[in-house]
PDB file of C-alpha atoms in Angstrom:
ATOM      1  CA  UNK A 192    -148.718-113.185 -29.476  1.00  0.00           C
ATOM      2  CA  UNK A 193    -150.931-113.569 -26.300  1.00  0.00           C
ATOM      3  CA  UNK A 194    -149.453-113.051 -23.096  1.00  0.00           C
ATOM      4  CA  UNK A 195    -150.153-115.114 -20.055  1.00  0.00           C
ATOM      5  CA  UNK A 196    -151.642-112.683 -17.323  1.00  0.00           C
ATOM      6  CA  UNK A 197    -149.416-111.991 -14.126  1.00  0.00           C
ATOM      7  CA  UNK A 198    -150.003-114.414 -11.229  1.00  0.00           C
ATOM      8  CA  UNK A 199    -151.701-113.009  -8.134  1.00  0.00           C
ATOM      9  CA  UNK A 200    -149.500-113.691  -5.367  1.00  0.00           C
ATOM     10  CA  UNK A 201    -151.858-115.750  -2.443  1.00  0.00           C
ATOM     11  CA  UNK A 202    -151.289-116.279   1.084  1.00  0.00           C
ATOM     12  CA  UNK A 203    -150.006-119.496   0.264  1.00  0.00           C
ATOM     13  CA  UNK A 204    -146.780-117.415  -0.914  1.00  0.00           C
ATOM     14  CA  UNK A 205    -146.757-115.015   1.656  1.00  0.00           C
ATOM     15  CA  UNK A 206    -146.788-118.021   4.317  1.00  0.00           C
ATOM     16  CA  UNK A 207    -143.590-119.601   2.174  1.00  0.00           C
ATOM     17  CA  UNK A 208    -141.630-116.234   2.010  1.00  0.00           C
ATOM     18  CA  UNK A 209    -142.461-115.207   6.055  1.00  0.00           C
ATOM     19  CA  UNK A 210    -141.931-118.991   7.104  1.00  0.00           C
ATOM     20  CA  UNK A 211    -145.370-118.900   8.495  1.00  0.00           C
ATOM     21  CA  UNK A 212    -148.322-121.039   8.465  1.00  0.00           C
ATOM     22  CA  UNK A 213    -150.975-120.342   6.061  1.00  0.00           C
ATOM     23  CA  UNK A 214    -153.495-119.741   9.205  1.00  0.00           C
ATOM     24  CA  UNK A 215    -150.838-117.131  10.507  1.00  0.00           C
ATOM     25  CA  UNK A 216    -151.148-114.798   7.437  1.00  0.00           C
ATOM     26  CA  UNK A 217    -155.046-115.577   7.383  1.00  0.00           C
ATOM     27  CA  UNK A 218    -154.887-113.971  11.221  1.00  0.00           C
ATOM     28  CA  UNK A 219    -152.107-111.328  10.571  1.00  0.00           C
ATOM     29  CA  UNK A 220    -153.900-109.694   7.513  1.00  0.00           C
ATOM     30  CA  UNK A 221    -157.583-109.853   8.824  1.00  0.00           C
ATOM     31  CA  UNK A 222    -156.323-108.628  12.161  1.00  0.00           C
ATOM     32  CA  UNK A 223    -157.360-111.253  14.012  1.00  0.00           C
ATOM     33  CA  UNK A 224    -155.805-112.437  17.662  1.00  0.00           C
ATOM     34  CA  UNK A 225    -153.295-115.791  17.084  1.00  0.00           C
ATOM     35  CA  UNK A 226    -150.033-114.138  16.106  1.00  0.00           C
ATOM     36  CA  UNK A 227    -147.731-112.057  17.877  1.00  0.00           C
ATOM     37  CA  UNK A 228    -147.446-108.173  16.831  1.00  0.00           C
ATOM     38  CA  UNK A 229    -143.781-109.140  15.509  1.00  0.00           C
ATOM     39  CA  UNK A 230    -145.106-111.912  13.364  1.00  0.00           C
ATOM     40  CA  UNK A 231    -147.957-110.065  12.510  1.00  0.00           C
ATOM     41  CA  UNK A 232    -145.574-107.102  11.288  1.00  0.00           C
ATOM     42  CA  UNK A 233    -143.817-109.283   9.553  1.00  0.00           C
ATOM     43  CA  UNK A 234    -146.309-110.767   7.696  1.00  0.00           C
ATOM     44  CA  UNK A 235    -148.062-107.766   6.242  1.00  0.00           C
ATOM     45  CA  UNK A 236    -144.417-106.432   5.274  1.00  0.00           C
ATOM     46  CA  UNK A 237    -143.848-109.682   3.216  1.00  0.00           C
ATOM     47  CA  UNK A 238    -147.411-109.026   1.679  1.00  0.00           C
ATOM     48  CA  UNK A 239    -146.939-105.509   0.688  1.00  0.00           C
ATOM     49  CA  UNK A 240    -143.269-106.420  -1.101  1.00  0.00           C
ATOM     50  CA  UNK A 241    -145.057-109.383  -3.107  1.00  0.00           C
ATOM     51  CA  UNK A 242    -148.239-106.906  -3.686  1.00  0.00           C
ATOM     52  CA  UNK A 243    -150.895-109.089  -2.292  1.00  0.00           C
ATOM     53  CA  UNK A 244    -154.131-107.555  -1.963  1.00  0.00           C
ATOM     54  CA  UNK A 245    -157.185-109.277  -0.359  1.00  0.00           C
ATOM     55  CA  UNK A 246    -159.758-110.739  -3.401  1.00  0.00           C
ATOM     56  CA  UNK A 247    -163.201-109.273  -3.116  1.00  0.00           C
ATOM     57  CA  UNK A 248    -164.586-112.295  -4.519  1.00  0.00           C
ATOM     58  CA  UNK A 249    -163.097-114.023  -1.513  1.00  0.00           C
ATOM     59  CA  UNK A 250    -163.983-111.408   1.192  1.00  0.00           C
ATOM     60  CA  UNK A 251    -167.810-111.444  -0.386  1.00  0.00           C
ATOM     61  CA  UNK A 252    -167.876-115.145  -0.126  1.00  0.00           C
ATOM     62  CA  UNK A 253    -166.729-115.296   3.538  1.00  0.00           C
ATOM     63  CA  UNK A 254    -169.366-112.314   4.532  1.00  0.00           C
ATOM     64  CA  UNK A 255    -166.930-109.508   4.809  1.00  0.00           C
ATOM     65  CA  UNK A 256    -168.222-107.677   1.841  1.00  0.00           C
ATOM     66  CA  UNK A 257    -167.078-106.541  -1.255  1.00  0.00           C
ATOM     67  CA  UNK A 258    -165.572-102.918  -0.796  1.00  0.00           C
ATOM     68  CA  UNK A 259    -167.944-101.496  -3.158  1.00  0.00           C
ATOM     69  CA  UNK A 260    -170.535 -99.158  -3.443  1.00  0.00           C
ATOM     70  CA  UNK A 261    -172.968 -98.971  -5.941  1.00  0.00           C
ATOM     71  CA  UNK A 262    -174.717 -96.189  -8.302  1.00  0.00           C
ATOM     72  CA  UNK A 263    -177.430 -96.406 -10.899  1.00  0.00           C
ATOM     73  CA  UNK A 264    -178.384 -93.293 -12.587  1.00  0.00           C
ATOM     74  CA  UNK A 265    -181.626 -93.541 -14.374  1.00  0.00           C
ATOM     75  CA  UNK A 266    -181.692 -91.416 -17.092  1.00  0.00           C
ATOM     76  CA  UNK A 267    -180.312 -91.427 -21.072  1.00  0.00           C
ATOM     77  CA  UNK A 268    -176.627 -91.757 -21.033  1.00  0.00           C
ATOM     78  CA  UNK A 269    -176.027 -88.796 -23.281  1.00  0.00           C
ATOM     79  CA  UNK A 270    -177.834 -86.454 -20.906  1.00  0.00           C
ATOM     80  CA  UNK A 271    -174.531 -86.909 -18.612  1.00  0.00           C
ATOM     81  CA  UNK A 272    -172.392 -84.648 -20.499  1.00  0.00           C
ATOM     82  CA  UNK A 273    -175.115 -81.663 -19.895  1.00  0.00           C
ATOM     83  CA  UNK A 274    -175.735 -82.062 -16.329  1.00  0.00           C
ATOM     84  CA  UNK A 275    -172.493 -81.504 -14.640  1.00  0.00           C
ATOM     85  CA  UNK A 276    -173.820 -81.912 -11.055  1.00  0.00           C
ATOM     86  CA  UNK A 277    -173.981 -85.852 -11.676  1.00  0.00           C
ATOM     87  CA  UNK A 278    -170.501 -85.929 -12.615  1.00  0.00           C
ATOM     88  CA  UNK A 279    -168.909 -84.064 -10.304  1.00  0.00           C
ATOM     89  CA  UNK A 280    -171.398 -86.513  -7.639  1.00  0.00           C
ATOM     90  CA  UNK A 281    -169.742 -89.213  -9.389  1.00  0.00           C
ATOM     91  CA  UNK A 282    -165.575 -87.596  -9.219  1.00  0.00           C
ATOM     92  CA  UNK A 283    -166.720 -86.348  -5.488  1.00  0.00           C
ATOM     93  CA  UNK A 284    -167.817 -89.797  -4.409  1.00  0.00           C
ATOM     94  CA  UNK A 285    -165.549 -91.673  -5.951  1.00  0.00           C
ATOM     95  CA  UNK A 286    -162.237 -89.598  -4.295  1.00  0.00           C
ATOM     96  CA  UNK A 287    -163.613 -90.342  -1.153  1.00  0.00           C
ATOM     97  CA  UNK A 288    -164.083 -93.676  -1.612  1.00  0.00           C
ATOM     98  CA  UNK A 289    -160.696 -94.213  -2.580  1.00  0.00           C
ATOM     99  CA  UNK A 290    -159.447 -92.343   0.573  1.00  0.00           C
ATOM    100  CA  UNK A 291    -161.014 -95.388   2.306  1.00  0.00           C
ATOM    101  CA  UNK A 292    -160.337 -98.277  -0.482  1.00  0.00           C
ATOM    102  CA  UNK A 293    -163.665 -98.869  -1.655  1.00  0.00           C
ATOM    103  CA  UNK A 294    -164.845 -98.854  -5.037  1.00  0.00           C
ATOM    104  CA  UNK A 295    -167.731 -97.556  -6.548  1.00  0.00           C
ATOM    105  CA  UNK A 296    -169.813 -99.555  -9.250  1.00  0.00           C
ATOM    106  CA  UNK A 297    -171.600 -97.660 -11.434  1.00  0.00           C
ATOM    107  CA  UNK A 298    -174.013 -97.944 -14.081  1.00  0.00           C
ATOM    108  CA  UNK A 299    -176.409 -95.734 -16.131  1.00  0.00           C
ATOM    109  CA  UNK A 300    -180.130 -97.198 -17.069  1.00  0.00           C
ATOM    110  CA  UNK A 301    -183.147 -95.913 -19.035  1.00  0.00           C
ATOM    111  CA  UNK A 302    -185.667 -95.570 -16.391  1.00  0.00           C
ATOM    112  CA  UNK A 303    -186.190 -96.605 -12.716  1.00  0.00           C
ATOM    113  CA  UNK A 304    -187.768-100.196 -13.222  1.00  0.00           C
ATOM    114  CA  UNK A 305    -184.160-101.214 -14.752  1.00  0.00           C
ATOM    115  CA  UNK A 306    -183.057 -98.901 -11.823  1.00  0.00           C
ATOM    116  CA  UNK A 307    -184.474-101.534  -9.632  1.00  0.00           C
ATOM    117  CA  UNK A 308    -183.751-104.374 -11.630  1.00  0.00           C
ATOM    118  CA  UNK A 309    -180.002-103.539 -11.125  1.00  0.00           C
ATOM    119  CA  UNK A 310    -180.672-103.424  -7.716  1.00  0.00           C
ATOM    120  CA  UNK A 311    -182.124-106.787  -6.937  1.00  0.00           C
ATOM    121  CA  UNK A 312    -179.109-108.843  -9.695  1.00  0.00           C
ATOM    122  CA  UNK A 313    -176.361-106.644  -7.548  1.00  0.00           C
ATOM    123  CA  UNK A 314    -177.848-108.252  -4.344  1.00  0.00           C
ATOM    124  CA  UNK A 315    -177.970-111.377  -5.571  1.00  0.00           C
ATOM    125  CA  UNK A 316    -174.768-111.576  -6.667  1.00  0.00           C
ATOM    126  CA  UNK A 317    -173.204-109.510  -4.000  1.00  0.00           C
ATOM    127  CA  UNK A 318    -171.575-107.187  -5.809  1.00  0.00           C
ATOM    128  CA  UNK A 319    -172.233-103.763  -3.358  1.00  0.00           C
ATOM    129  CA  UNK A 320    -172.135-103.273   0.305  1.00  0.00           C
ATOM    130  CA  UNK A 321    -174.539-100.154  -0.080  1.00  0.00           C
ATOM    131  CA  UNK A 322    -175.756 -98.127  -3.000  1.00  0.00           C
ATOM    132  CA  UNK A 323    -175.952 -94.097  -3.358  1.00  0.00           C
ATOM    133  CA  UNK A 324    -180.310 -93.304  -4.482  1.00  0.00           C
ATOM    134  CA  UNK A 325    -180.078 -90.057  -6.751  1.00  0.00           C
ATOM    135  CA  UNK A 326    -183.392 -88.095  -7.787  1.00  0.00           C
ATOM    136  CA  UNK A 327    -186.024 -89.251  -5.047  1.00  0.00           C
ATOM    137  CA  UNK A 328    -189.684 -88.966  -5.839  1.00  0.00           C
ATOM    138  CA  UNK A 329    -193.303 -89.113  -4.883  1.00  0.00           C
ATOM    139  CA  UNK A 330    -194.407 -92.861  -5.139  1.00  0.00           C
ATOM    140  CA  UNK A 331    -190.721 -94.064  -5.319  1.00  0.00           C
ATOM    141  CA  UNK A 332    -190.576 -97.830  -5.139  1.00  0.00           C
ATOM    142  CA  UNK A 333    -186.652 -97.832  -4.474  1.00  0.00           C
ATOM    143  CA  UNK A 334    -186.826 -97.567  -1.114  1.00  0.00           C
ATOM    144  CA  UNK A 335    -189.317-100.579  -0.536  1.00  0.00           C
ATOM    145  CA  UNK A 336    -187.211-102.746  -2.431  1.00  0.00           C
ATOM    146  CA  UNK A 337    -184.587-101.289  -0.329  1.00  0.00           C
ATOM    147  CA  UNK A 338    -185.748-102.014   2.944  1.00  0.00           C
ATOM    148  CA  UNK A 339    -186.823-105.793   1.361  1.00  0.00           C
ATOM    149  CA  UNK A 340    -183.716-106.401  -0.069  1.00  0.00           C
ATOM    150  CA  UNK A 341    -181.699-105.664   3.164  1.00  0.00           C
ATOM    151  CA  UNK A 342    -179.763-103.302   1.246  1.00  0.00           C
ATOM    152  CA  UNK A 343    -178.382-100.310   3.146  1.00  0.00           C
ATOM    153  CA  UNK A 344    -178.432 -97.218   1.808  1.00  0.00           C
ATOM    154  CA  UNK A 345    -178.091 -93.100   1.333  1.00  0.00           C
ATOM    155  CA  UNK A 346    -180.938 -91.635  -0.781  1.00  0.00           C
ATOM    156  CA  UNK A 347    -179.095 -87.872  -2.276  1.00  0.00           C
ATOM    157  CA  UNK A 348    -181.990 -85.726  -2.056  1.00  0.00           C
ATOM    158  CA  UNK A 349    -185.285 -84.825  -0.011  1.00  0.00           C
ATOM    159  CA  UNK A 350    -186.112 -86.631   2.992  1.00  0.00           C
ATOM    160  CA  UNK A 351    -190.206 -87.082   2.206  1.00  0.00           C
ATOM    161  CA  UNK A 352    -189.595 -89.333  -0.913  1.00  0.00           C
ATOM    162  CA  UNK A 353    -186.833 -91.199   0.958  1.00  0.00           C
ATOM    163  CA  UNK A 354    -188.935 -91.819   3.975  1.00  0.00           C
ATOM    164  CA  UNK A 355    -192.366 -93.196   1.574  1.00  0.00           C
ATOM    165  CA  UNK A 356    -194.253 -95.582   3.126  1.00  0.00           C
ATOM    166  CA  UNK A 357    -192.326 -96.016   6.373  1.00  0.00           C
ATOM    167  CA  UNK A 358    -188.886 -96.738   4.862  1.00  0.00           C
ATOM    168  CA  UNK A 359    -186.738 -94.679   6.662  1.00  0.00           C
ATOM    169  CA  UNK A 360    -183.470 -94.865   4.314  1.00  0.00           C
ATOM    170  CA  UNK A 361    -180.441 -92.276   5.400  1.00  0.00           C
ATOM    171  CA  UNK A 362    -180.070 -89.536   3.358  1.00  0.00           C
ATOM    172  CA  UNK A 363    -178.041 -86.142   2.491  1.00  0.00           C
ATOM    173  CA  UNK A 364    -179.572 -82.996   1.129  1.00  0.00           C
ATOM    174  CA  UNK A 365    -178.592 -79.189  -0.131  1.00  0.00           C
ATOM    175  CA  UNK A 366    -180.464 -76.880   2.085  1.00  0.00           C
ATOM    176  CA  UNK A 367    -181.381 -74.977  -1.836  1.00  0.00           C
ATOM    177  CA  UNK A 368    -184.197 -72.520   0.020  1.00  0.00           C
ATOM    178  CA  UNK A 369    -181.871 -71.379   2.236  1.00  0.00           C
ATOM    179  CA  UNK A 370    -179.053 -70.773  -0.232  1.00  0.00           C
ATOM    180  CA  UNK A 371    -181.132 -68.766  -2.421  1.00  0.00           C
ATOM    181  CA  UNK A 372    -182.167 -66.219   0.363  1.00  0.00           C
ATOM    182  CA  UNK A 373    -178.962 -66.063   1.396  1.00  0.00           C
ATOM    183  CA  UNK A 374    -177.881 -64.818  -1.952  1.00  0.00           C
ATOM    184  CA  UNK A 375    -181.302 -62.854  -2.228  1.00  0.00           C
ATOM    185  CA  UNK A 376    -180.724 -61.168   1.155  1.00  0.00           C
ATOM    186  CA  UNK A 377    -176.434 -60.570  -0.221  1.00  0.00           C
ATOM    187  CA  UNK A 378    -178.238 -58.843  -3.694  1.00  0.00           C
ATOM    188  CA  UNK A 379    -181.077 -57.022  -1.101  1.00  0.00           C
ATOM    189  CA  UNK A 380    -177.854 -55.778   0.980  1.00  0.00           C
ATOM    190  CA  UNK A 381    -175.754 -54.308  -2.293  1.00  0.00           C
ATOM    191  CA  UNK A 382    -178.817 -52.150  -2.969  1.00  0.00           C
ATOM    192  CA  UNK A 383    -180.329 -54.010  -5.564  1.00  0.00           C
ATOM    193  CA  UNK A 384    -184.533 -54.247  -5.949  1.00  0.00           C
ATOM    194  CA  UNK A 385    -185.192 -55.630  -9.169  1.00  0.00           C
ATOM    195  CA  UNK A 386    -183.669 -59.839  -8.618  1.00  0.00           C
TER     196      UNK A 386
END
């Protein structure tokens, strides 16, 4: 037997339950001056009992976003299991984006033109606020497209790829040089000669 899904409570409901006009609980849960902070309080107490949470199809339609960042990784799928450093990018990104209530789409593709493919259908159906750029490269078109699409962005790797052709795009690195003479100079300090 098929069961009929839950229904989402709206702010229709919330408005009935707090006595409240819809446009109140519009103002009260987008923060918005037009209610007082004892109506407002009110409000978002009412809306946490019935478990209303804000639609990201709605919040993308009105420009707010959709509380989602994006990942493609461009590489076979069943290479994942043997490179642990993308998964634990993956667990590490995602913990802190649930810290802050965003979620993270991600998707695994053959090679970088369906990479960028990806990239262009989530714009245009604005489904991520931002993306994550793993394994930068000489030559890399992603951050052209990028910078065309409007798409902001945090490249995880070296800063000359990420920067190609004038497309400054933010970006995070591990400083590996230096963490390898640091362990060469700890090995050098235990007496060792032969690394």
């Amino acid at each position: 037997m098929r069961r009929t899904p839950a229904r989402r409570p709206t702010m229709k409901d919330i408005a009935r339950r707090a006595g409240v006009s819809e446009s109140a609980v519009s103002f009260a849960l987008n923060d918005r001056p037009g209610v007082s902070e004892t109506t407002r309080d009110r409000i978002r107490r009412v809306a946490e009992q019935l478990g209303w949470q804000p639609s990201t199809a709605a919040r993308a339609l009105s420009g707010e976003g959709s509380a989602t960042i994006g990942l493609v990784l461009a590489r076979p799928a069943r290479t994942l299991g043997v490179e642990s450093f993308f998964l634990q990018l993956v667990s590490g990104v995602q913990e802190v984006l649930s810290h802050r209530r965003l979620g993270l789409l991600f998707q695994v593709v053959e090679d970088i033109d369906a990479e960028c493919e990806v990239y262009r259908r989530w714009w245009a159906e604005h489904r991520v606020d931002g993306l994550l750029v793993v394994d930068p490269r000489d030559d890399d078109p992603r951050p052209a497209l990028l910078d065309e699409l409007g798409l902001p962005a945090v490249v995880v790797g070296s800063t000359g790829a990420a920067r190609a052709g004038g497309h400054a795009i933010s970006n995070i690195w591990a400083d590996d040089a230096g963490a390898m003479a640091s362990i060469v100079d700890h090995l050098y300090g235990l007496g060792h000669r032969r690394i």
